[in-house]
Coordinates of C-alpha atoms in Angstrom, one line a residue:
Chain F
M28 CA 58.3 24.9 54.3
S29 CA 57.4 23.4 51.0
K30 CA 56.5 26.6 48.6
N31 CA 55.2 24.4 45.7
L32 CA 52.6 21.9 45.4
K33 CA 50.9 20.0 42.7
I34 CA 48.3 17.6 43.9
D35 CA 45.5 16.8 41.0
V36 CA 43.7 13.3 42.7
H37 CA 42.0 12.5 39.1
H38 CA 40.0 9.2 39.3
I39 CA 38.5 9.2 35.7
T40 CA 36.5 6.3 35.3
R41 CA 34.6 5.5 32.3
V42 CA 30.8 6.1 33.9
E43 CA 31.1 6.0 37.4
G44 CA 31.1 9.5 39.2
H45 CA 34.3 10.6 41.2
G46 CA 35.6 13.7 42.7
N47 CA 39.0 15.5 41.9
I48 CA 41.3 16.8 44.6
V49 CA 43.1 19.3 42.3
V50 CA 46.1 21.9 44.3
N51 CA 48.6 24.0 42.8
V52 CA 50.8 26.3 45.1
T53 CA 53.4 27.7 43.5
N54 CA 56.2 29.6 45.6
G55 CA 53.6 29.6 48.5
K56 CA 50.8 31.3 46.8
I57 CA 48.4 29.3 46.2
E58 CA 46.7 29.3 42.6
K59 CA 44.5 26.3 42.4
L60 CA 42.3 24.7 45.1
E61 CA 39.2 22.7 44.0
W62 CA 37.4 20.2 44.8
Q63 CA 35.6 19.1 41.4
V64 CA 33.2 16.4 40.7
P65 CA 32.5 15.5 37.5
E66 CA 29.9 13.5 36.9
A67 CA 27.9 12.7 34.8
P68 CA 23.8 13.7 35.2
R69 CA 22.1 11.0 36.0
F70 CA 18.4 12.1 35.1
F71 CA 16.3 9.8 37.6
E72 CA 13.8 12.8 38.0
A73 CA 13.0 12.2 34.1
M74 CA 12.6 9.0 34.5
V75 CA 9.9 9.1 37.1
R76 CA 7.5 11.8 35.2
G77 CA 4.6 9.7 33.6
R78 CA 4.6 6.9 35.8
S79 CA 2.7 5.9 38.6
Y80 CA 2.2 7.1 41.9
E81 CA 3.1 3.4 42.9
D82 CA 5.9 3.6 40.7
I83 CA 8.0 6.2 42.3
Q84 CA 9.5 4.6 45.2
I85 CA 10.8 1.2 43.2
I86 CA 12.6 3.6 41.0
V87 CA 13.9 6.2 42.9
S88 CA 15.1 3.0 45.3
R89 CA 17.6 2.3 42.5
I90 CA 19.2 5.9 42.8
C91 CA 21.8 4.8 45.5
G92 CA 22.8 1.6 47.1
I93 CA 24.0 2.9 50.3
C94 CA 20.8 5.0 51.0
S95 CA 17.9 3.3 49.2
I96 CA 15.9 2.9 52.0
T97 CA 16.3 6.8 52.7
H98 CA 15.4 7.2 49.2
S99 CA 12.3 5.0 49.1
L100 CA 11.1 7.0 52.4
A101 CA 11.9 10.6 51.0
A102 CA 9.6 9.5 48.3
T103 CA 6.8 7.3 49.5
K104 CA 6.7 10.8 52.0
A105 CA 6.1 13.4 49.1
V106 CA 4.0 10.8 47.9
E107 CA 1.7 10.8 51.2
K108 CA 1.5 14.1 51.2
A109 CA 0.7 14.7 47.4
L110 CA -1.9 12.8 47.8
G111 CA -3.4 13.3 51.6
V112 CA -2.7 10.2 52.3
K113 CA -2.3 9.5 56.6
V114 CA -0.2 6.8 57.6
S115 CA -0.9 4.9 61.4
E116 CA 1.5 5.2 64.1
Q117 CA 2.4 1.5 63.7
T118 CA 3.3 2.0 60.3
D119 CA 5.3 5.2 61.4
I120 CA 7.1 2.8 63.6
I121 CA 8.0 0.3 61.4
R122 CA 9.1 2.9 59.1
I123 CA 11.4 4.9 61.5
L124 CA 13.1 1.4 62.6
M125 CA 13.7 -0.1 58.7
H126 CA 15.0 3.9 57.9
Y127 CA 17.4 3.0 61.4
S128 CA 18.9 0.2 60.0
E129 CA 20.2 2.0 57.2
Q130 CA 21.9 4.3 59.4
L131 CA 23.7 1.6 61.7
Q132 CA 24.5 -0.1 58.2
S133 CA 25.9 3.1 56.0
H134 CA 27.3 4.4 59.3
I135 CA 29.1 1.6 60.3
L136 CA 30.5 0.9 57.1
H137 CA 31.9 4.2 56.8
I138 CA 33.6 4.0 60.1
G139 CA 35.1 0.7 59.4
Y140 CA 35.8 0.3 55.6
L141 CA 36.5 4.5 55.2
A142 CA 37.6 6.2 58.1
A143 CA 39.7 3.4 60.1
P144 CA 41.5 3.0 57.7
D145 CA 42.9 6.6 57.6
F146 CA 43.0 6.1 61.4
F147 CA 45.1 3.0 61.2
G148 CA 47.3 4.9 58.5
V149 CA 46.7 2.1 56.1
P150 CA 45.1 2.4 52.4
S151 CA 42.3 0.5 52.8
V152 CA 40.1 -1.9 55.0
L153 CA 42.1 -4.9 53.5
P154 CA 45.5 -4.7 54.8
L155 CA 43.4 -3.5 58.1
V156 CA 42.4 -7.2 57.8
A157 CA 46.3 -8.3 58.6
N158 CA 46.8 -5.6 61.2
A159 CA 43.6 -5.8 63.2
L160 CA 41.4 -8.4 62.2
D161 CA 39.3 -8.6 65.2
V162 CA 38.4 -5.3 64.4
V163 CA 37.4 -6.4 61.2
K164 CA 35.4 -8.6 62.6
T165 CA 33.6 -7.0 64.8
I166 CA 32.4 -4.4 61.8
V167 CA 31.2 -7.0 59.6
K168 CA 28.9 -8.9 62.6
I169 CA 27.2 -5.1 62.6
H170 CA 27.7 -4.5 59.6
R171 CA 25.7 -8.0 58.9
V172 CA 23.0 -7.5 61.5
A173 CA 22.0 -4.3 60.3
N174 CA 21.8 -5.6 56.9
S175 CA 19.7 -8.6 58.1
W176 CA 17.3 -5.8 60.2
S177 CA 16.8 -4.2 56.9
E178 CA 15.4 -7.3 55.1
L179 CA 13.5 -8.2 57.8
I180 CA 11.5 -5.3 57.5
A181 CA 12.6 -3.8 53.7
G182 CA 12.0 -7.4 52.8
R183 CA 15.6 -7.4 51.1
P184 CA 18.8 -5.3 52.7
T185 CA 18.9 -2.4 49.9
H186 CA 16.1 -1.3 47.3
P187 CA 12.9 -2.1 48.9
I188 CA 9.6 -4.1 48.2
T189 CA 7.8 -4.2 51.4
I190 CA 6.8 -0.5 51.2
K191 CA 3.9 1.2 50.0
P192 CA 2.6 4.7 50.4
G193 CA -0.1 4.0 52.9
G194 CA 1.5 1.3 54.5
F195 CA 3.7 -2.0 54.6
T196 CA 2.8 -5.1 52.1
R197 CA 3.7 -7.0 54.8
I198 CA 6.1 -6.4 58.0
P199 CA 7.8 -9.0 60.6
S200 CA 5.8 -11.0 63.1
E201 CA 6.2 -10.3 66.7
K202 CA 8.6 -12.9 66.9
Q203 CA 11.0 -11.6 65.0
F204 CA 10.8 -7.9 66.4
R205 CA 12.0 -10.2 69.9
E206 CA 14.9 -11.8 67.7
L207 CA 15.5 -8.5 66.3
M208 CA 15.5 -6.8 69.7
E209 CA 17.4 -9.1 71.3
T210 CA 20.0 -9.0 68.8
L211 CA 19.9 -5.2 69.1
K212 CA 21.3 -5.7 72.7
S213 CA 24.4 -7.4 71.8
T214 CA 25.2 -5.0 68.7
L215 CA 25.5 -2.1 71.2
T216 CA 28.0 -4.1 73.7
D217 CA 29.8 -4.8 69.7
L218 CA 29.3 -0.7 69.2
K219 CA 31.2 -0.2 72.4
V220 CA 34.1 -2.2 71.2
I221 CA 34.1 -0.2 68.7
A222 CA 33.8 2.7 70.4
G223 CA 37.0 2.3 72.8
V224 CA 39.3 1.1 69.2
V225 CA 38.4 4.4 67.7
L226 CA 38.9 6.2 70.8
S227 CA 42.4 4.3 70.9
I228 CA 43.6 6.1 67.4
A229 CA 41.2 8.9 68.3
D230 CA 44.7 11.4 68.2
N231 CA 44.8 10.8 64.7
I232 CA 41.6 12.8 64.3
P233 CA 42.7 15.7 62.1
K234 CA 42.5 19.2 64.7
F235 CA 40.8 21.8 62.5
E236 CA 37.8 23.5 63.1
R237 CA 35.9 26.5 60.1
E238 CA 32.7 28.2 61.6
T239 CA 29.9 26.6 59.8
E240 CA 26.2 26.4 59.6
Y241 CA 24.6 23.2 59.8
V242 CA 21.9 22.4 58.5
S243 CA 19.4 19.3 59.6
L244 CA 15.9 18.2 60.3
K245 CA 14.4 19.5 64.2
Q246 CA 11.2 18.2 65.7
T247 CA 10.0 19.9 68.5
N248 CA 6.5 17.5 69.4
P249 CA 8.0 15.7 71.3
P250 CA 11.3 16.7 71.0
T251 CA 13.7 13.9 69.4
Y252 CA 16.4 13.4 68.2
T253 CA 14.9 12.9 64.3
F254 CA 15.9 10.9 61.5
Y255 CA 12.2 10.9 60.2
H256 CA 9.7 13.7 61.2
G257 CA 10.0 17.1 61.8
D258 CA 10.5 20.6 59.5
I259 CA 14.0 22.5 58.5
T260 CA 16.5 24.0 61.3
S261 CA 20.3 24.8 61.0
T262 CA 22.4 26.2 63.8
D263 CA 22.0 29.9 62.2
C264 CA 18.5 29.5 62.9
N265 CA 17.9 30.3 66.7
G266 CA 16.0 27.1 67.5
R267 CA 13.3 28.3 64.7
T268 CA 12.2 26.0 61.9
I269 CA 11.1 27.0 58.4
P270 CA 8.3 23.7 56.7
I271 CA 9.3 20.9 54.6
N272 CA 7.2 22.0 51.8
D273 CA 10.2 25.4 52.1
W274 CA 12.9 23.4 51.0
H275 CA 13.8 25.4 47.9
K276 CA 14.1 28.3 50.3
V277 CA 17.0 26.3 52.0
T278 CA 19.0 24.7 49.7
N279 CA 18.8 27.8 46.7
E280 CA 20.5 25.4 44.2
Y281 CA 23.4 27.1 41.7
V282 CA 25.6 25.7 39.1
V283 CA 29.2 26.5 39.6
E284 CA 32.0 26.2 37.0
Q285 CA 33.8 23.1 38.8
S286 CA 31.0 20.8 38.9
T287 CA 28.6 19.5 37.7
A288 CA 26.5 18.6 40.6
K289 CA 24.8 21.4 41.5
W290 CA 25.5 23.6 45.0
T291 CA 23.5 24.7 47.9
K292 CA 24.1 27.6 50.3
W293 CA 21.2 29.4 52.7
H294 CA 22.4 32.1 55.3
R295 CA 26.3 31.8 54.2
D296 CA 28.1 30.9 51.0
A297 CA 28.0 26.8 52.0
Y298 CA 26.5 24.6 54.7
A299 CA 27.2 21.2 55.9
V300 CA 24.7 18.2 56.7
G301 CA 25.2 15.0 58.0
A302 CA 25.7 13.1 61.4
L303 CA 27.4 16.6 62.9
A304 CA 24.6 18.8 61.2
R305 CA 22.6 16.7 63.4
F306 CA 24.7 16.0 66.3
N307 CA 24.9 20.1 66.2
N308 CA 20.8 20.5 66.3
N309 CA 19.8 17.9 68.0
S310 CA 22.1 16.4 70.5
E311 CA 20.4 17.4 74.0
F312 CA 18.0 14.7 72.5
L313 CA 20.2 11.4 72.2
T314 CA 19.6 8.6 74.0
P315 CA 22.1 7.7 77.3
G316 CA 24.3 5.6 75.9
A317 CA 25.4 8.1 72.8
K318 CA 25.7 10.8 75.2
E319 CA 28.1 8.2 77.1
A320 CA 29.6 7.8 73.3
A321 CA 29.8 11.8 72.5
K322 CA 31.6 11.9 76.1
M323 CA 34.5 9.4 75.4
F324 CA 35.2 11.9 72.3
G325 CA 34.3 15.3 74.0
L326 CA 31.8 16.0 71.2
K327 CA 30.0 19.3 72.2
K328 CA 27.5 20.8 70.2
G329 CA 28.7 23.5 68.6
C330 CA 31.7 21.0 67.5
C331 CA 32.6 22.3 64.0
N332 CA 35.6 19.9 63.2
P333 CA 34.3 18.3 59.9
F334 CA 36.6 15.2 60.2
M335 CA 34.6 15.0 63.5
N336 CA 31.7 13.8 61.3
T337 CA 33.0 10.2 62.1
I338 CA 32.6 10.0 65.4
A339 CA 28.8 11.6 65.3
Q340 CA 28.2 9.0 62.7
L341 CA 29.6 6.6 65.9
V342 CA 27.2 8.4 68.3
E343 CA 24.3 8.1 66.1
S344 CA 24.8 4.3 65.9
V345 CA 24.6 3.8 69.4
H346 CA 21.9 6.2 69.6
V347 CA 19.6 4.2 66.7
A348 CA 20.3 0.9 68.2
E349 CA 18.9 2.0 71.9
T350 CA 16.2 3.9 70.6
S351 CA 15.4 0.8 68.2
I352 CA 15.3 -1.6 71.3
A353 CA 12.6 0.9 73.0
M354 CA 10.4 1.4 70.1
I355 CA 10.2 -2.7 69.5
D356 CA 9.2 -2.7 72.9
K357 CA 6.8 -0.6 72.4
L358 CA 5.3 -2.4 69.3
L359 CA 5.2 -5.6 71.2
T360 CA 3.1 -4.5 74.5
K361 CA 0.6 -2.8 71.9
G362 CA 1.1 -6.1 69.5
L363 CA 1.1 -5.6 65.8
T364 CA -2.7 -5.4 64.1
E365 CA -3.1 -6.0 60.5
E366 CA -4.1 -2.5 58.2
K367 CA -5.8 -2.7 54.6
I368 CA -3.8 -0.3 52.3
T369 CA -6.4 2.4 50.6
V370 CA -4.9 5.2 48.8
K371 CA -7.0 7.0 45.8
P372 CA -5.3 8.6 43.1
K373 CA -5.3 12.7 42.7
A374 CA -4.0 15.4 41.6
G375 CA -1.5 17.0 43.8
K376 CA 1.7 17.8 44.2
G377 CA 4.2 17.1 47.9
S378 CA 7.4 17.0 49.5
G379 CA 9.1 14.7 51.7
C380 CA 12.5 15.1 53.9
V381 CA 14.4 12.6 55.9
E382 CA 17.7 12.2 57.6
A383 CA 20.3 10.0 54.8
P384 CA 23.1 8.7 57.1
R385 CA 25.0 11.2 55.3
G386 CA 22.5 14.4 55.6
I387 CA 19.0 16.0 55.0
L388 CA 17.0 14.6 51.3
F389 CA 14.2 16.1 49.5
H390 CA 12.4 14.9 46.7
E391 CA 9.2 16.3 45.5
Y392 CA 6.6 15.1 43.3
E393 CA 3.4 16.5 41.4
F394 CA 0.8 14.2 40.3
D395 CA -2.2 14.5 37.7
N396 CA -5.4 13.6 38.5
K397 CA -4.9 9.7 37.8
G398 CA -1.6 10.0 39.7
N399 CA 0.8 9.9 37.1
C400 CA 3.9 12.0 37.6
V401 CA 4.3 15.1 35.8
S402 CA 7.4 16.5 37.8
A403 CA 10.0 15.4 40.5
D404 CA 12.5 17.6 42.4
I405 CA 15.2 15.7 44.4
C406 CA 18.0 17.3 46.6
I407 CA 20.8 14.7 47.6
P408 CA 22.6 15.6 50.8
T409 CA 26.4 15.2 48.8
N410 CA 25.0 18.4 46.6
Q411 CA 24.3 19.9 49.8
N412 CA 27.7 19.4 51.2
H413 CA 29.8 20.3 48.0
A414 CA 30.5 23.5 48.5
N415 CA 31.0 23.0 52.3
I416 CA 34.3 20.7 51.2
Q417 CA 35.0 23.3 48.7
K418 CA 35.3 25.9 51.8
D419 CA 36.7 23.6 54.3
F420 CA 39.6 22.5 51.7
E421 CA 40.6 26.5 51.3
K422 CA 40.6 27.1 54.9
L423 CA 42.8 24.0 55.5
V424 CA 45.4 23.8 52.9
P425 CA 46.9 27.3 54.3
E426 CA 47.3 26.1 57.8
I427 CA 48.9 22.9 56.7
L428 CA 51.2 23.7 53.3
D429 CA 54.0 23.4 55.2
Q430 CA 53.6 19.5 55.9
G431 CA 54.7 18.7 52.4
Q432 CA 52.3 17.2 49.3
D433 CA 52.0 13.9 50.6
A434 CA 50.3 15.1 54.1
V435 CA 48.3 17.8 52.4
R436 CA 46.7 15.7 49.9
Q437 CA 46.1 12.6 52.5
K438 CA 44.3 15.4 54.6
L439 CA 42.4 16.9 52.1
E440 CA 41.4 12.9 51.1
M441 CA 40.5 12.4 54.4
L442 CA 38.3 15.4 54.3
V443 CA 36.5 14.2 51.6
R444 CA 36.0 10.8 53.1
S445 CA 34.5 12.4 56.3
Y446 CA 31.7 13.5 54.1
D447 CA 31.1 10.0 52.3
P448 CA 29.7 11.5 49.3
C449 CA 27.5 9.7 47.1
I450 CA 29.1 10.3 44.0
S451 CA 28.8 7.3 42.4
C452 CA 26.6 4.7 43.2
S453 CA 24.4 4.4 39.9
T454 CA 26.3 2.1 38.7
H455 CA 29.4 -0.4 39.7
M456 CA 29.9 -2.3 36.6
L457 CA 33.2 -4.5 36.7
K458 CA 36.5 -3.6 34.5
V459 CA 38.6 -6.7 34.0
Q460 CA 41.6 -7.8 32.2
F461 CA 41.9 -12.0 31.5
V462 CA 45.0 -13.2 32.9
K463 CA 47.4 -14.5 30.1
Chain D
M20 CA 7.3 -11.9 46.0
L21 CA 5.2 -9.1 46.6
D22 CA 2.4 -10.9 44.4
A23 CA 2.0 -14.0 47.1
Y24 CA 0.3 -11.3 49.7
A25 CA -3.1 -10.1 48.6
E26 CA -2.4 -6.6 47.5
G27 CA -4.3 -3.9 50.1
T28 CA -3.5 -5.8 53.5
I29 CA -0.4 -6.4 55.6
C30 CA 0.3 -9.8 56.2
K31 CA 2.6 -10.6 59.1
I32 CA 4.6 -14.1 57.9
N33 CA 7.9 -15.8 59.0
C34 CA 10.8 -15.5 56.8
D35 CA 12.6 -17.5 59.0
A36 CA 14.3 -19.3 55.5
M37 CA 17.6 -20.4 55.9
K38 CA 19.9 -19.5 53.4
K39 CA 20.5 -22.1 50.8
D40 CA 24.0 -23.7 49.7
V41 CA 23.8 -22.1 46.4
V42 CA 23.6 -18.3 45.7
V43 CA 23.0 -16.3 42.3
L44 CA 23.8 -12.6 42.4
G45 CA 22.6 -10.5 40.1
L46 CA 24.4 -7.0 40.0
G47 CA 23.5 -3.7 38.9
N48 CA 21.5 -0.9 38.2
P49 CA 18.5 -1.5 36.4
L50 CA 17.9 2.3 35.7
M51 CA 21.1 2.5 33.2
S52 CA 20.6 0.4 30.9
D53 CA 22.8 -3.2 30.1
E54 CA 24.6 -1.9 33.4
G55 CA 21.4 -3.7 35.3
V56 CA 21.4 -6.8 32.8
G57 CA 22.0 -9.1 35.9
C58 CA 19.0 -7.8 37.8
H59 CA 17.3 -8.4 34.9
I60 CA 19.0 -12.1 34.7
I61 CA 17.7 -12.6 38.1
E62 CA 14.0 -11.7 37.4
Q63 CA 14.2 -14.3 34.7
F64 CA 14.9 -16.9 37.3
L65 CA 12.4 -15.7 40.3
A66 CA 9.6 -17.4 37.2
Q67 CA 11.1 -20.7 37.5
S68 CA 12.6 -20.9 40.6
E69 CA 11.1 -23.7 41.6
K70 CA 13.2 -25.6 39.5
Y71 CA 16.2 -24.9 41.6
P72 CA 15.1 -25.5 45.2
S73 CA 18.4 -25.5 46.6
V74 CA 19.6 -22.0 44.7
D75 CA 18.4 -18.6 46.1
F76 CA 18.4 -15.7 43.3
I77 CA 18.8 -12.6 44.8
D78 CA 18.3 -8.9 42.9
A79 CA 21.4 -7.4 45.0
G80 CA 21.2 -4.3 42.5
T81 CA 24.2 -1.2 43.5
S82 CA 24.6 -2.4 47.2
G83 CA 28.8 -3.0 47.3
I84 CA 30.0 -4.2 50.4
A85 CA 26.2 -6.0 51.6
I86 CA 28.1 -8.5 49.2
L87 CA 30.1 -9.6 51.6
H88 CA 27.0 -11.0 53.4
Y89 CA 25.7 -12.8 50.8
L90 CA 28.5 -14.5 50.1
A91 CA 29.1 -15.7 53.5
N92 CA 27.7 -19.4 54.3
R93 CA 27.2 -20.7 51.4
R94 CA 28.9 -23.7 48.9
K95 CA 28.9 -21.7 45.8
A96 CA 27.9 -18.5 44.6
I97 CA 27.8 -17.6 41.3
L98 CA 28.0 -13.3 40.4
V99 CA 26.2 -12.2 37.3
D100 CA 27.3 -8.3 36.6
C101 CA 27.9 -6.2 33.4
A102 CA 31.8 -5.9 32.6
Y103 CA 34.0 -4.1 30.6
M104 CA 36.0 -6.9 29.4
G105 CA 37.1 -5.6 25.5
A106 CA 34.4 -8.3 24.1
K107 CA 32.1 -7.6 21.4
A108 CA 28.6 -5.9 23.4
G109 CA 26.3 -9.0 24.4
T110 CA 28.8 -11.3 24.9
I111 CA 29.0 -13.5 28.2
K112 CA 32.4 -14.9 29.6
R113 CA 32.5 -17.5 32.4
F114 CA 35.7 -16.8 34.6
T115 CA 36.9 -17.1 38.0
P116 CA 38.3 -14.4 40.4
D117 CA 41.6 -15.8 39.8
E118 CA 41.6 -15.3 36.0
V119 CA 41.2 -12.0 35.8
N120 CA 42.6 -8.9 36.9
S121 CA 40.3 -5.7 37.8
T122 CA 41.8 -2.5 36.2
K123 CA 38.7 -0.6 37.9
K124 CA 40.6 2.5 39.2
L125 CA 38.7 3.9 42.8
A126 CA 39.0 7.0 44.1
H127 CA 37.9 5.1 47.4
E128 CA 36.2 8.5 48.5
S129 CA 33.2 7.1 49.3
L130 CA 31.3 3.7 50.0
H131 CA 29.3 4.0 46.6
Q132 CA 33.1 3.3 44.8
V133 CA 32.5 -0.4 44.6
D134 CA 35.1 -3.3 42.9
V135 CA 33.6 -6.5 43.0
L136 CA 36.6 -7.8 43.2
K137 CA 38.1 -6.5 46.1
I138 CA 35.0 -7.8 48.1
I139 CA 35.6 -11.1 47.4
D140 CA 39.2 -10.2 48.4
L141 CA 38.2 -9.4 51.8
A142 CA 35.8 -12.1 52.3
K143 CA 38.6 -14.5 51.2
Q144 CA 40.1 -12.9 53.8
L145 CA 37.5 -13.3 56.4
N146 CA 37.7 -16.5 55.4
Q147 CA 33.9 -16.2 54.3
C148 CA 33.7 -16.8 50.5
P149 CA 31.9 -19.9 49.0
Q150 CA 34.6 -22.8 48.0
Q151 CA 33.3 -22.1 45.0
L152 CA 33.0 -18.4 43.2
I153 CA 31.8 -17.8 39.7
I154 CA 31.4 -14.8 37.7
F155 CA 29.6 -14.3 34.3
G156 CA 31.1 -10.9 32.7
I157 CA 27.9 -9.5 30.1
E158 CA 30.0 -7.0 28.1
P159 CA 27.3 -4.6 27.5
E160 CA 26.1 -1.9 24.6
S161 CA 24.5 0.5 26.2
I162 CA 25.0 2.2 29.6
K163 CA 22.7 5.2 30.0
P164 CA 20.1 5.9 32.4
E165 CA 17.5 4.3 30.6
S166 CA 15.1 1.4 32.4
Q167 CA 15.3 -0.8 29.8
L168 CA 18.5 -3.3 28.3
S169 CA 20.1 -2.5 24.8
K170 CA 18.6 -5.0 21.6
T171 CA 22.0 -6.7 21.5
V172 CA 21.3 -8.0 25.3
T173 CA 17.4 -8.3 25.0
A174 CA 17.8 -10.7 22.4
K175 CA 20.6 -12.8 24.5
I176 CA 19.3 -13.3 27.6
D177 CA 17.8 -16.9 26.7
Y178 CA 21.4 -17.7 25.9
Y179 CA 22.6 -16.1 29.2
I180 CA 20.2 -18.2 31.0
A181 CA 21.1 -21.2 29.5
A182 CA 24.5 -20.9 29.9
I183 CA 23.8 -19.6 33.8
S184 CA 22.1 -23.1 34.6
K185 CA 24.3 -25.2 33.5
D186 CA 26.6 -24.2 36.7
L187 CA 23.1 -24.5 38.8
A188 CA 23.4 -27.9 38.6
L189 CA 26.6 -28.7 39.5

C-alpha cells in the first residue's frame, strides 16, 4: 500500500483558466486533497450593464466557445421574460432544434476527444488517430454534422447571429430542414457505431459511486426529457419542482478559499448537474433508441457514478438526434411561415434557464424603461459542479490509495474530465516559440 | 450579415453556399481586448469581401476544435490570432505551423482548453488540412475583460489588413 502520495497537477497559464488537483498523503494519512480553480473572474455581468436588451445575446454568446448557443438561449429567454415577450410555436421548435445541435456538438466532442483517450489508455486524441483511425473519423463526421446543423439555424456554428428576442432574423428553408432530417437519420447509424466502440472498452470506466443530489430541469406538461422548458428539480425533491425565477434558492452560491469560482449547494453540501443529472431526473422520457443505448451500458435511473456522465452524454446524443427528426417532421407537416418580431422595451426583470451540455444554466437581467440593462446575474453549470468534484475526490482517494501515485492522479484527472468543466473558454490565444 | 434581411421579419433563405477555395479564420474573444483581434480583422475584411470572391472570411471566435471543420476541403487557410511570441506589443508575424513550437501548457481537463497548433496536427493526421496554411500572430498589449482593442493594436489594424491581403492574392 502506498503510504505517501504527492500529486500536484498544476497548470500555470497566463490568462487561460485552469484547475489544479492537489493531493498530499503522508504515512497513509490524507493531509491535503483539493480541487482548486484559480481562474481570474471574467466580469461578463459587468459588461452587459448599460447595454440594450438587443445586445445582450451577442455579448454573452462569447462567454463560451462550446456552449455559445446555450448562453444565447438562456439570455434570450431571460430578456423575453423581463420584457413580457411571447414567441410562436414555430420559433420555439426551431430554437430547441438549434439547442439540440449544440448538445450533439459538445457531447460527441467530449466522448471522442476527452473521454475516449482515457478509455483507450492514450494521453490525447492525437495518438488515438494512429490506434483507432476509423473511430476518430466517425467522431469527426458526427461533430461536423452537428456543426453544420448549428450553422444552418444559428447562422454560424458558434456565437449565433440569427436569434433575437421575439424570434429569429432568418430561418432555414423547408428544403434545408428536409436535408437535415435525412442527415440525422444517417447520424443515428454513426452514433450506434460509436456506442458499440464505447461498449467494447466500457470495462475501463471506473466503478465508483457516491450518493449525490442531481439537479436539472423537469418538464411536466407535456412530460419531456427536457433541455429547454420546465422548472427546477433534483433527485432530493421527490418529483417536486421550483420555478425558474427562484433559482437563487437552488444555487446558494458561496465562496471558498481554494477556488476563485463560486461553489453551490442545495439540500446537501454539494450537487451535480449535467447529462447524468438530467438522466436521473427524466430518463423515462427518453426516445426508444436512447433508452436502448442506456440499456446497453446498464445505465439506470439512480446511477451515482460520476464517470458514467460520459455514457449519459452518449444516450442524450441519440435522444437529440431522434427527437430532432420528429420535430423537423412536425415543422414540415405544418409548413414554415414568416413571422414579424415585435418587441417594445420596458422596465422589468426576468430569469432564463436552459440545460447546457454540461448542466443547468441560469441567466437573469433587469432592464430600465428604455430597455437598457441595469443588472445581470449568471450562474454556469461548471460552478455548480465544483463542490461536487471536491466531494467525489474525498470519497474516491481513500478507496484507491493503494493503487499508487500514477493511478490516483490518472483517476482524479479522469473524474474531472467526466464533468468537462468549462474553465477556460474566454481566451484561446497561441503561445509560440520560433524554431531557430 | 443580418443587414441583408429586413429587421423584424423572418426570412427563408437558401444558404447552400459552396465552401470557397480559401478561408481566413479570425480567432479569439472580442470581449477580452486584444485577444479578439482576429475577430476584429474579420469584421474589416467582411466589409470589403466583394474584393475577394474566392475567399470565406469567418469569425471563428473561441470555437476550439470546430476549427478542424473550417479547414477541411480548402486549398488555403489563413489563421489570424492573438499570439504570445515574445515580440513587441502590436507586432504581426507571418509563419507556418512548422516554423514554431507551441509553448502552451494544457491541462487536458476540458474541451475549453485548446491549442490551435494541435488542431492543425489533427487535421494533418486526418488528411483534412489545406495544402497551404499560414498563421498571422499578433502580439497583444492588453488581455483583460474589455470590448475594445488596445490603442497600440487599434492603430495598426490597417497595417495588419494590408499584410494579410498580400496572401489573399496568391
